[in-house]
């Protein structure tokens, strides 16, 4: 419990942090979607620009494994579009 409290993203000071992109699959058995929702609330309260995408399916760690055909498979395109809107990349 102490380590969870120490490393809880919702308890960190996010003031002045860069824009944040959040992704979460609601069928993630390892981390409840409420954690990302809580972090989003914290970021907004700190004035940090944040974008969040919640997917019905994708499980845990969908960014590092193949998930073709599942809703979370759309995340790379969403992330690239977000980065382009911030001027960090140029989309072709």
Coordinates of C-alpha atoms in Angstrom, one line a residue:
X1 CA 0.0 0.0 0.0
X2 CA 2.9 2.4 0.8
X3 CA 4.5 1.9 -2.6
X4 CA 1.1 2.3 -4.4
X5 CA 0.7 5.6 -2.6
X6 CA 4.3 6.7 -3.3
X7 CA 4.1 6.1 -7.0
X8 CA 0.4 6.9 -7.6
X9 CA 0.3 9.2 -10.7
X10 CA -2.9 10.9 -9.3
X11 CA -0.9 12.1 -6.3
X12 CA 2.0 13.7 -8.2
X13 CA 2.3 17.4 -8.8
X14 CA 1.5 17.8 -12.5
X15 CA 1.6 21.6 -12.6
X16 CA 3.6 22.8 -15.6
X17 CA 3.9 19.4 -17.2
X18 CA 3.7 18.9 -21.0
X19 CA 0.5 17.8 -22.8
X20 CA -0.4 14.2 -22.0
X21 CA -2.0 11.5 -24.1
X22 CA -3.8 8.7 -22.2
X23 CA -5.0 5.4 -23.5
X24 CA -6.8 2.7 -21.6
X25 CA -8.8 -0.5 -22.5
X26 CA -11.8 -1.1 -20.3
X27 CA -11.1 -4.8 -20.3
X28 CA -7.6 -4.3 -18.8
X29 CA -7.5 -6.9 -16.0
X30 CA -4.3 -5.5 -14.5
X31 CA -5.2 -1.8 -14.1
X32 CA -8.7 -0.5 -13.6
X33 CA -9.9 2.1 -16.1
X34 CA -10.7 4.4 -13.2
X35 CA -7.0 4.9 -12.7
X36 CA -6.7 6.7 -16.0
X37 CA -9.9 8.6 -15.4
X38 CA -8.5 9.8 -12.1
X39 CA -5.3 10.8 -13.7
X40 CA -7.2 12.7 -16.4
X41 CA -9.1 14.6 -13.7
X42 CA -5.8 15.4 -11.9
X43 CA -4.2 16.6 -15.1
X44 CA -7.2 18.9 -15.9
X45 CA -7.1 20.3 -12.4
X46 CA -3.4 21.1 -12.9
X47 CA -4.1 22.9 -16.2
X48 CA -2.2 20.2 -18.2
X49 CA -3.6 19.8 -21.7
X50 CA -4.7 16.1 -21.9
X51 CA -6.4 13.9 -24.3
X52 CA -7.8 10.5 -23.3
X53 CA -9.1 7.5 -25.3
X54 CA -10.9 4.6 -23.7
X55 CA -11.4 1.4 -25.6
X56 CA -13.9 -1.3 -24.9
X57 CA -11.4 -4.0 -25.8
X58 CA -7.6 -4.2 -25.9
X59 CA -6.5 -5.7 -22.6
X60 CA -3.3 -4.6 -20.8
X61 CA -0.3 -3.6 -22.7
X62 CA -2.0 -3.2 -26.0
X63 CA 0.7 -0.8 -27.2
X64 CA 3.3 -3.6 -27.2
X65 CA 1.5 -6.5 -28.8
X66 CA -0.7 -7.2 -31.8
X67 CA -4.4 -6.4 -31.3
X68 CA -5.6 -6.3 -34.9
X69 CA -9.4 -6.2 -35.1
X70 CA -9.9 -4.9 -31.6
X71 CA -11.0 -1.3 -30.9
X72 CA -7.6 -0.4 -29.2
X73 CA -5.9 -1.1 -32.5
X74 CA -6.7 2.5 -33.5
X75 CA -4.3 4.0 -30.9
X76 CA -1.2 4.6 -33.2
X77 CA -3.2 6.8 -35.6
X78 CA -4.7 8.7 -32.7
X79 CA -1.3 9.2 -31.1
X80 CA 0.2 10.4 -34.4
X81 CA -2.6 12.8 -35.0
X82 CA -2.3 14.2 -31.4
X83 CA 1.5 14.7 -31.8
X84 CA 0.9 16.4 -35.2
X85 CA -1.6 18.8 -33.6
X86 CA 1.0 19.8 -31.1
X87 CA 3.5 20.4 -33.8
X88 CA 5.9 17.6 -32.7
X89 CA 5.7 15.7 -35.9
X90 CA 4.6 16.2 -39.5
X91 CA 2.1 13.7 -40.8
X92 CA 2.3 12.7 -44.5

